[in-house]
Amino acid sequence: MGKATFSGGKLLVPDIVTIPYIEGDGVGAEITPASQAIIDKAIEKTYGGTKKIEWKEVLAGEKAYNITGTWLPEETMEAFREYLIGIKGPLTTPIGGGIRSLNVALRQKLDLYVCLRPVKWYKGVSSPVKEPQKVDMYIFRENTEDIYAGIEWNTGTPEAKKFLYFLQNEMGVDKVRFPESSSFGVKPVSKEGSQRLVKAAIEYAIKNNLPSVTLVHKGNIMKFTEGGFKNWGYELAETEFYGTTFSMVEYEHIRKTKGKESADKALAEAVNQGRIIIKDVIADAFLQNTLLSPEKYSVIATLNLNGDYISDQLAAMVGGIGIAPGSNINYKTGHAIFEATHGTAPDIAGKNIVNPSSLLLSGVMMLDHLGWKEAAELIENSLGKTFESAHATEDLARFMENSVSLGTTEFRDTVIKNL
Ligand code: NAD
């Protein structure tokens, strides 16, 4: 069995590579085998047997709990640590257990600081926006900090009282509107955390020849956390990527010293030279702008909570969570877990109607990450062809004109036939 390794910042992938996978709860038992069958076929077709994935099942979620008595066994973590790259189906969130969310636990344990979600429209898929073909974005959501760090205390607890005491008596805070009944949460945002995320976003734009990176934030209100993210992002672009990027801070500097005409000229020149434009926008304006002029945006770098909202809105603009892929990556250690972005969909589990495209497209991202780009492209093209001919699972077919509604296994077979 071959293992992917990481050396000198580069991922080295043997021709026969072992990939640990979590089947996933609920619909996981349907989307995982369907996606694997398509991926295997595409690899076979592309490389004629010289490359292959050996799938290695590891347990998590309900299946793990039923077999081992734990939700996230240590062997599973060990496999992801050892094999670097993995893929997972959706997991039930344990209720009343020690783990808040298995997904968050996986991200934190492997320090998977980037949540990367590409958002792209496939011809034929129904969309609530007029020109979905203009939506082509790559969301880099910070995965380890922000209000998501889980540092919070419930109202009435001794911890909340102690925290309130500290705020009022040591920090001189008098702005807590209803002190006696408040719960509290802490929002840590660091320079290191922000810059490693923005660095990954800029490097992705360089590697994939993309025109811009937009820092999305609420720095107008949260000046040191969200505002810090923006400032540290610009600072990184100017120190580490000077010459490769052109930032709106540079633009402003020219505008103030030489006037608007010179600034516009410098910007136009930078675009002509293929430099990546680094800009920023306030999160609420961004959500509005993505509906009005999505073509303005390409790579998006943002903090954890903003990234959560943004991912769902953008996914809805191109067909919804059934086809939105995702991955969690640490670009410094090489660890990456690709995942379906939807949940376990218990209401449709076992009925052969679930759409496997979210996990399949996450598999496409994984192939791309492994450097097996030809196989990734083959699947994307086949999926595009399938949707364009209005063949889809019911979640999408019901909104398509003259559509053919397929069960999960029939959809799998059609995508394989179209490869
Ligand atoms: P959900 O995503 O499972 O379902 C929401 C709705 O979307 C349901 O009506 C479902 O039928 C539909 N849907 C979801 N995926 C679909 C697909 N691929 N094809 C067709 N329809 C699809 O969200 P939920 O109901 O809020 O959560 C159910 C469980 O999943 C909970 O335990 C939750 O904690 C968990 N969850 C896990 C993840 C994850 O592992 N990444 C993410 C979200 C929720």
Coordinates of C-alpha atoms and ligand atoms in Angstrom, one line a residue:
M1 CA 0.0 0.0 0.0
G2 CA 1.4 3.4 -0.9
K3 CA 1.2 6.5 1.3
A4 CA 1.1 10.1 0.2
T5 CA 4.0 11.9 1.8
F6 CA 4.8 15.6 2.3
S7 CA 8.3 16.9 1.8
G8 CA 9.7 20.5 1.2
G9 CA 6.2 21.8 1.0
K10 CA 5.3 19.3 -1.8
L11 CA 2.8 16.4 -1.7
L12 CA 4.3 13.2 -3.2
V13 CA 1.8 10.7 -4.3
P14 CA 2.6 7.1 -5.3
D15 CA 0.8 5.6 -8.3
I16 CA -1.1 3.3 -6.0
V17 CA -2.2 5.4 -3.1
T18 CA -4.1 4.4 0.0
I19 CA -6.9 6.8 1.0
P20 CA -8.6 6.4 4.3
Y21 CA -12.3 7.1 4.1
I22 CA -15.2 7.5 6.6
E23 CA -18.4 6.1 5.0
G24 CA -20.6 8.5 6.9
D25 CA -23.9 8.1 8.7
G26 CA -27.4 8.2 7.2
V27 CA -27.0 8.8 3.4
G28 CA -23.3 8.2 3.8
A29 CA -23.9 4.5 3.1
E30 CA -25.3 5.5 -0.4
I31 CA -23.2 8.5 -1.5
T32 CA -19.8 6.9 -0.5
P33 CA -20.0 3.8 -2.6
A34 CA -21.6 5.7 -5.5
S35 CA -18.8 8.3 -5.5
Q36 CA -16.0 5.8 -5.1
A37 CA -17.4 3.8 -8.1
I38 CA -17.3 6.9 -10.3
I39 CA -13.8 8.0 -9.1
D40 CA -12.4 4.5 -9.6
K41 CA -13.8 4.3 -13.1
A42 CA -12.4 7.7 -14.0
I43 CA -8.9 6.8 -12.8
E44 CA -9.0 3.5 -14.7
K45 CA -10.1 5.3 -17.8
T46 CA -7.6 8.1 -17.6
Y47 CA -4.5 6.1 -16.5
G48 CA -5.2 2.6 -17.9
G49 CA -4.5 0.9 -14.7
T50 CA -1.1 2.6 -13.9
K51 CA -2.7 4.7 -11.1
K52 CA -5.2 3.5 -8.5
I53 CA -6.7 4.4 -5.2
E54 CA -6.8 1.7 -2.5
W55 CA -9.7 2.7 -0.3
K56 CA -9.2 2.0 3.5
E57 CA -12.3 2.3 5.6
V58 CA -11.9 4.0 9.0
L59 CA -14.7 4.5 11.5
A60 CA -16.3 7.6 12.9
G61 CA -19.8 8.6 13.9
E62 CA -22.7 6.2 14.6
K63 CA -21.0 3.3 12.8
A64 CA -17.9 3.7 15.0
Y65 CA -20.0 4.1 18.1
N66 CA -22.0 0.9 17.4
I67 CA -18.9 -1.1 16.7
T68 CA -16.3 0.3 19.1
G69 CA -18.3 2.3 21.7
T70 CA -16.5 5.6 20.7
W71 CA -17.5 8.2 18.2
L72 CA -14.1 9.0 16.9
P73 CA -11.7 6.1 17.5
E74 CA -8.0 6.9 17.9
E75 CA -7.2 4.5 15.0
T76 CA -9.2 6.8 12.7
M77 CA -7.1 9.8 13.8
E78 CA -4.0 7.8 13.4
A79 CA -4.9 6.8 9.8
F80 CA -5.5 10.4 8.8
R81 CA -2.3 11.4 10.4
E82 CA -0.3 8.6 8.7
Y83 CA -1.9 8.7 5.2
L84 CA -2.2 12.5 5.1
I85 CA -5.2 12.6 2.6
G86 CA -8.7 11.3 3.4
I87 CA -12.3 11.7 2.5
K88 CA -15.5 11.6 4.6
G89 CA -19.2 11.3 4.4
P90 CA -21.5 13.3 6.8
L91 CA -21.5 12.4 10.4
T92 CA -24.3 12.5 13.0
T93 CA -23.5 15.1 15.7
P94 CA -23.5 13.1 19.0
I95 CA -26.1 14.5 21.4
G96 CA -25.0 14.8 25.1
G97 CA -21.6 13.3 24.4
G98 CA -18.2 14.8 25.2
I99 CA -17.7 15.8 21.5
R100 CA -19.6 18.8 20.3
S101 CA -19.1 18.0 16.6
L102 CA -17.0 15.3 15.0
N103 CA -16.2 17.5 12.1
V104 CA -14.8 20.3 14.4
A105 CA -12.9 17.6 16.4
L106 CA -11.2 16.3 13.2
R107 CA -10.4 19.9 12.0
Q108 CA -8.9 20.8 15.4
K109 CA -6.9 17.7 16.0
L110 CA -5.2 17.9 12.6
D111 CA -5.1 21.7 12.6
L112 CA -6.8 21.8 9.2
Y113 CA -6.8 25.6 9.1
V114 CA -8.3 26.1 5.7
C115 CA -11.8 25.1 4.8
L116 CA -11.8 25.4 1.0
R117 CA -15.1 25.4 -0.9
P118 CA -15.2 26.0 -4.6
V119 CA -18.5 27.4 -5.9
K120 CA -19.2 26.8 -9.5
W121 CA -22.4 26.5 -11.6
Y122 CA -23.1 23.5 -13.9
K123 CA -25.1 24.2 -17.0
G124 CA -28.6 22.8 -16.7
V125 CA -28.8 23.1 -12.9
S126 CA -31.6 25.4 -11.7
S127 CA -30.5 28.5 -9.8
P128 CA -32.3 31.3 -8.0
V129 CA -30.0 33.9 -9.7
K130 CA -30.3 35.3 -13.2
E131 CA -26.8 34.7 -14.4
P132 CA -25.4 31.7 -12.4
Q133 CA -22.6 31.3 -15.0
K134 CA -21.0 34.3 -13.5
V135 CA -20.5 32.6 -10.2
D136 CA -17.0 31.1 -10.0
M137 CA -15.5 31.5 -6.5
Y138 CA -13.2 29.7 -4.1
I139 CA -13.9 30.3 -0.5
F140 CA -11.0 30.1 1.9
R141 CA -12.7 30.0 5.4
E142 CA -10.5 30.1 8.4
N143 CA -11.2 26.9 10.3
T144 CA -9.5 27.1 13.7
E145 CA -10.2 30.5 15.3
D146 CA -12.9 33.1 15.8
I147 CA -16.1 32.7 17.8
Y148 CA -16.0 29.0 16.7
A149 CA -13.1 28.3 19.1
G150 CA -15.8 27.1 21.5
I151 CA -14.8 29.5 24.4
E152 CA -18.2 30.4 25.9
W153 CA -20.1 30.4 29.2
N154 CA -23.8 30.0 29.7
T155 CA -25.8 32.5 31.6
G156 CA -26.0 31.9 35.3
T157 CA -23.0 29.6 35.6
P158 CA -20.1 30.5 38.0
E159 CA -17.8 30.8 35.0
A160 CA -20.1 33.4 33.4
K161 CA -20.3 35.3 36.7
K162 CA -16.5 35.2 37.1
F163 CA -16.0 36.4 33.5
L164 CA -18.5 39.3 34.1
Y165 CA -16.6 40.2 37.3
F166 CA -13.4 40.2 35.4
L167 CA -14.9 42.4 32.6
Q168 CA -16.4 44.9 35.0
N169 CA -13.8 45.1 37.7
E170 CA -10.5 44.5 35.9
M171 CA -11.2 45.7 32.4
G172 CA -13.5 48.5 33.3
V173 CA -16.2 47.3 30.9
D174 CA -19.6 48.9 31.4
K175 CA -21.2 48.0 28.1
V176 CA -22.8 44.7 28.9
R177 CA -26.5 45.6 28.4
F178 CA -28.0 42.9 30.7
P179 CA -25.1 41.7 32.8
E180 CA -27.1 39.3 35.1
S181 CA -28.7 37.3 32.3
S182 CA -25.8 37.4 29.7
S183 CA -24.0 34.4 28.3
F184 CA -20.5 35.1 27.0
G185 CA -18.4 34.0 24.1
V186 CA -14.8 34.9 23.2
K187 CA -13.6 35.6 19.7
P188 CA -9.8 34.9 19.3
V189 CA -8.3 36.0 16.0
S190 CA -4.6 36.0 15.6
K191 CA -2.0 37.4 13.2
E192 CA -0.5 33.9 12.6
G193 CA -4.0 32.4 12.1
S194 CA -5.1 35.1 9.7
Q195 CA -1.9 35.2 7.7
R196 CA -1.5 31.5 7.2
L197 CA -5.1 31.5 5.8
V198 CA -4.6 34.5 3.5
K199 CA -1.2 33.0 2.4
A200 CA -3.0 29.8 1.3
A201 CA -5.6 31.8 -0.6
I202 CA -3.0 33.9 -2.4
E203 CA -0.9 30.9 -3.3
Y204 CA -4.1 29.2 -4.6
A205 CA -4.8 32.2 -6.8
I206 CA -1.2 32.2 -8.1
K207 CA -1.3 28.4 -8.8
N208 CA -4.6 28.5 -10.6
N209 CA -4.1 31.8 -12.4
L210 CA -7.1 33.5 -10.7
P211 CA -7.5 37.3 -10.9
S212 CA -8.2 38.4 -7.3
V213 CA -8.3 37.6 -3.6
T214 CA -11.0 39.4 -1.6
L215 CA -10.6 39.7 2.2
V216 CA -14.2 39.6 3.6
H217 CA -14.6 40.9 7.1
K218 CA -16.6 43.0 9.6
G219 CA -13.7 45.2 10.5
N220 CA -16.0 48.3 10.7
I221 CA -17.5 46.9 13.9
M222 CA -14.9 44.4 15.3
K223 CA -11.8 46.5 14.7
F224 CA -9.1 44.3 16.3
T225 CA -10.4 40.9 15.3
E226 CA -12.1 41.3 11.9
G227 CA -10.2 44.5 11.2
G228 CA -7.0 42.8 12.3
F229 CA -7.7 40.0 9.8
K230 CA -8.0 42.5 7.0
N231 CA -4.9 44.5 8.0
W232 CA -2.7 41.4 8.5
G233 CA -4.0 40.0 5.2
Y234 CA -2.9 43.2 3.3
E235 CA 0.4 43.3 5.2
L236 CA 1.1 39.7 4.2
A237 CA 0.3 40.4 0.5
E238 CA 2.7 43.4 0.6
T239 CA 5.6 41.7 2.4
E240 CA 5.5 38.1 1.0
F241 CA 3.9 38.7 -2.4
Y242 CA 5.2 42.1 -3.4
G243 CA 5.2 42.3 -7.2
T244 CA 3.0 39.3 -7.7
T245 CA 0.0 41.1 -6.2
F246 CA -1.4 44.6 -6.3
S247 CA -3.4 45.6 -3.3
M248 CA -6.1 48.2 -2.7
V249 CA -3.8 49.6 0.0
E250 CA -1.2 50.4 -2.7
Y251 CA -4.1 51.8 -4.8
E252 CA -5.2 54.1 -2.0
H253 CA -1.6 55.2 -1.4
I254 CA -1.2 56.3 -5.1
R255 CA -4.6 57.9 -5.1
K256 CA -3.7 60.0 -2.1
T257 CA -0.3 61.0 -3.3
K258 CA -0.8 61.2 -7.1
G259 CA -4.5 61.4 -7.6
K260 CA -7.2 59.0 -8.8
E261 CA -6.1 58.9 -12.4
S262 CA -2.7 57.6 -11.5
A263 CA -4.2 55.1 -9.1
D264 CA -6.6 53.8 -11.8
K265 CA -3.7 53.6 -14.3
A266 CA -1.6 51.6 -11.8
L267 CA -4.5 49.2 -11.2
A268 CA -5.1 48.7 -14.9
E269 CA -1.4 48.0 -15.5
A270 CA -1.3 45.5 -12.6
V271 CA -4.3 43.7 -14.1
N272 CA -2.6 43.7 -17.5
Q273 CA 0.5 42.2 -16.0
G274 CA -1.5 39.4 -14.5
R275 CA -0.9 40.5 -10.9
I276 CA -3.4 39.3 -8.4
I277 CA -5.6 42.1 -7.1
I278 CA -6.0 42.0 -3.3
K279 CA -9.1 43.8 -2.1
D280 CA -11.4 43.8 0.8
V281 CA -15.1 44.2 1.5
I282 CA -17.4 44.3 4.5
A283 CA -19.2 40.9 4.9
D284 CA -22.8 42.2 4.6
A285 CA -22.0 44.2 1.5
F286 CA -20.3 41.1 0.1
L287 CA -23.4 39.0 0.5
Q288 CA -25.4 41.6 -1.4
N289 CA -22.7 42.1 -4.1
T290 CA -22.5 38.3 -4.8
L291 CA -26.1 38.4 -5.8
L292 CA -25.8 41.6 -7.9
S293 CA -22.4 41.2 -9.5
P294 CA -20.8 37.8 -8.6
E295 CA -18.2 38.2 -11.5
K296 CA -16.3 40.7 -9.3
Y297 CA -15.1 38.0 -7.0
S298 CA -12.8 35.0 -7.4
V299 CA -10.8 33.8 -4.3
I300 CA -12.4 34.8 -1.0
A301 CA -10.5 34.8 2.3
T302 CA -12.5 35.1 5.4
L303 CA -12.9 34.2 9.1
N304 CA -14.8 31.2 10.4
L305 CA -18.3 32.6 11.1
N306 CA -18.5 34.8 8.0
G307 CA -17.2 31.8 6.0
D308 CA -20.0 29.6 7.3
Y309 CA -22.8 32.0 6.1
I310 CA -21.0 32.8 2.9
S311 CA -20.6 29.1 2.0
D312 CA -24.3 28.4 2.3
Q313 CA -25.4 31.4 0.4
L314 CA -23.0 30.8 -2.5
A315 CA -23.9 27.1 -2.6
A316 CA -27.6 28.0 -2.8
M317 CA -26.8 30.3 -5.8
V318 CA -25.5 27.3 -7.8
G319 CA -27.9 24.5 -6.9
G320 CA -27.7 24.0 -3.1
I321 CA -25.9 21.8 -0.6
G322 CA -26.5 18.6 -2.6
I323 CA -23.7 19.6 -5.0
A324 CA -21.5 21.7 -2.9
P325 CA -18.0 20.2 -2.3
G326 CA -15.6 21.0 0.5
S327 CA -12.2 20.2 2.0
N328 CA -10.2 21.0 5.1
I329 CA -6.5 21.4 4.6
N330 CA -3.3 22.2 6.4
Y331 CA -0.9 23.4 3.7
K332 CA 2.0 23.2 6.1
T333 CA 1.8 19.5 7.1
G334 CA 0.0 18.3 3.9
H335 CA -3.0 16.9 5.9
A336 CA -6.3 17.2 4.1
I337 CA -9.8 15.8 4.5
F338 CA -12.3 16.2 1.7
E339 CA -15.9 16.0 2.7
A340 CA -19.6 16.2 1.7
T341 CA -20.8 19.5 3.0
H342 CA -24.4 18.5 3.7
G343 CA -25.5 16.5 6.8
T344 CA -26.7 12.9 7.1
A345 CA -30.1 13.7 5.6
P346 CA -32.0 11.1 7.8
D347 CA -35.3 12.0 6.1
I348 CA -34.1 10.5 2.8
A349 CA -31.6 7.9 3.9
G350 CA -32.0 4.4 2.5
K351 CA -34.4 5.5 -0.3
N352 CA -31.9 5.6 -3.2
I353 CA -32.8 9.3 -3.8
V354 CA -29.8 11.1 -2.3
N355 CA -27.6 13.2 -4.6
P356 CA -24.0 12.0 -4.3
S357 CA -22.6 15.0 -6.2
S358 CA -21.3 16.9 -3.1
L359 CA -19.1 14.0 -2.0
L360 CA -18.2 13.2 -5.7
L361 CA -17.1 16.8 -6.3
S362 CA -15.1 16.6 -3.1
G363 CA -13.5 13.6 -4.6
V364 CA -12.8 15.7 -7.7
M365 CA -11.1 18.2 -5.4
M366 CA -9.1 15.4 -3.8
L367 CA -7.9 14.1 -7.2
D368 CA -6.9 17.6 -8.2
H369 CA -5.0 17.9 -4.9
L370 CA -3.2 14.6 -5.5
G371 CA -2.2 16.0 -8.9
W372 CA -4.4 13.6 -10.8
K373 CA -6.0 16.4 -12.7
E374 CA -6.9 14.5 -15.8
A375 CA -9.1 12.1 -13.9
A376 CA -10.6 15.1 -12.0
E377 CA -11.5 16.8 -15.2
L378 CA -13.0 13.7 -16.7
I379 CA -15.5 13.5 -13.8
E380 CA -16.3 17.2 -13.9
N381 CA -17.0 17.0 -17.6
S382 CA -19.1 13.9 -17.2
L383 CA -21.1 15.5 -14.4
G384 CA -21.6 18.7 -16.5
K385 CA -22.8 16.6 -19.4
T386 CA -25.2 14.7 -17.2
F387 CA -26.8 17.9 -15.8
E388 CA -26.8 19.6 -19.2
S389 CA -29.0 16.7 -20.5
A390 CA -31.3 17.3 -17.5
H391 CA -30.5 14.0 -15.8
A392 CA -30.2 14.4 -12.1
T393 CA -31.4 13.1 -8.7
E394 CA -34.8 14.4 -7.6
D395 CA -33.5 17.3 -5.4
L396 CA -32.2 19.0 -8.7
A397 CA -34.4 17.3 -11.3
R398 CA -37.6 18.8 -9.8
F399 CA -36.4 22.3 -10.8
M400 CA -35.1 21.4 -14.2
E401 CA -37.0 21.6 -17.4
N402 CA -37.9 18.3 -19.2
S403 CA -35.8 16.5 -16.6
V404 CA -35.2 12.9 -16.0
S405 CA -35.3 12.1 -12.3
L406 CA -32.8 9.4 -11.4
G407 CA -32.2 7.3 -8.3
T408 CA -28.8 7.5 -6.7
T409 CA -27.5 4.3 -8.3
E410 CA -29.0 5.2 -11.7
F411 CA -27.3 8.6 -11.4
R412 CA -24.0 6.9 -10.6
D413 CA -24.4 4.7 -13.7
T414 CA -25.2 7.7 -16.0
V415 CA -22.2 9.7 -14.8
I416 CA -20.0 6.6 -15.4
K417 CA -21.5 6.1 -18.8
N418 CA -20.8 9.8 -19.6
L419 CA -17.1 9.6 -18.5
Ligands
NAD1 P1 -28.9 17.8 6.3 O1 -27.9 18.5 5.4 O2 -28.6 16.4 6.6 O3 -30.3 17.9 5.6 C1 -31.0 19.1 5.3 C2 -32.0 18.9 4.1 O4 -31.3 18.8 2.9 C3 -32.8 17.6 4.3 O5 -34.1 17.8 3.8 C4 -32.1 16.6 3.4 O6 -32.9 15.6 2.9 C5 -31.6 17.5 2.3 N1 -30.3 17.0 1.8 C6 -29.1 17.0 2.4 N2 -28.2 16.5 1.6 C7 -28.8 16.1 0.5 C8 -28.3 15.4 -0.7 N3 -27.0 15.1 -0.9 N4 -29.2 15.1 -1.7 C9 -30.5 15.4 -1.5 N5 -31.0 16.1 -0.4 C10 -30.1 16.4 0.6 O7 -29.0 18.7 7.6 P2 -29.7 18.4 9.0 O8 -31.0 17.7 8.8 O9 -29.7 19.7 9.7 O10 -28.7 17.5 9.8 C11 -28.9 16.1 9.9 C12 -27.7 15.5 10.7 O11 -26.5 15.7 10.0 C13 -27.5 16.1 12.1 O12 -27.0 15.1 13.0 C14 -26.3 17.1 11.9 O13 -25.6 17.4 13.0 C15 -25.5 16.4 10.8 N6 -24.7 17.3 10.0 C16 -23.4 16.8 9.7 C17 -22.6 17.5 8.8 C18 -21.3 16.9 8.4 O14 -21.0 15.8 8.8 N7 -20.5 17.7 7.6 C19 -23.1 18.7 8.3 C20 -24.3 19.2 8.6 C21 -25.1 18.4 9.5

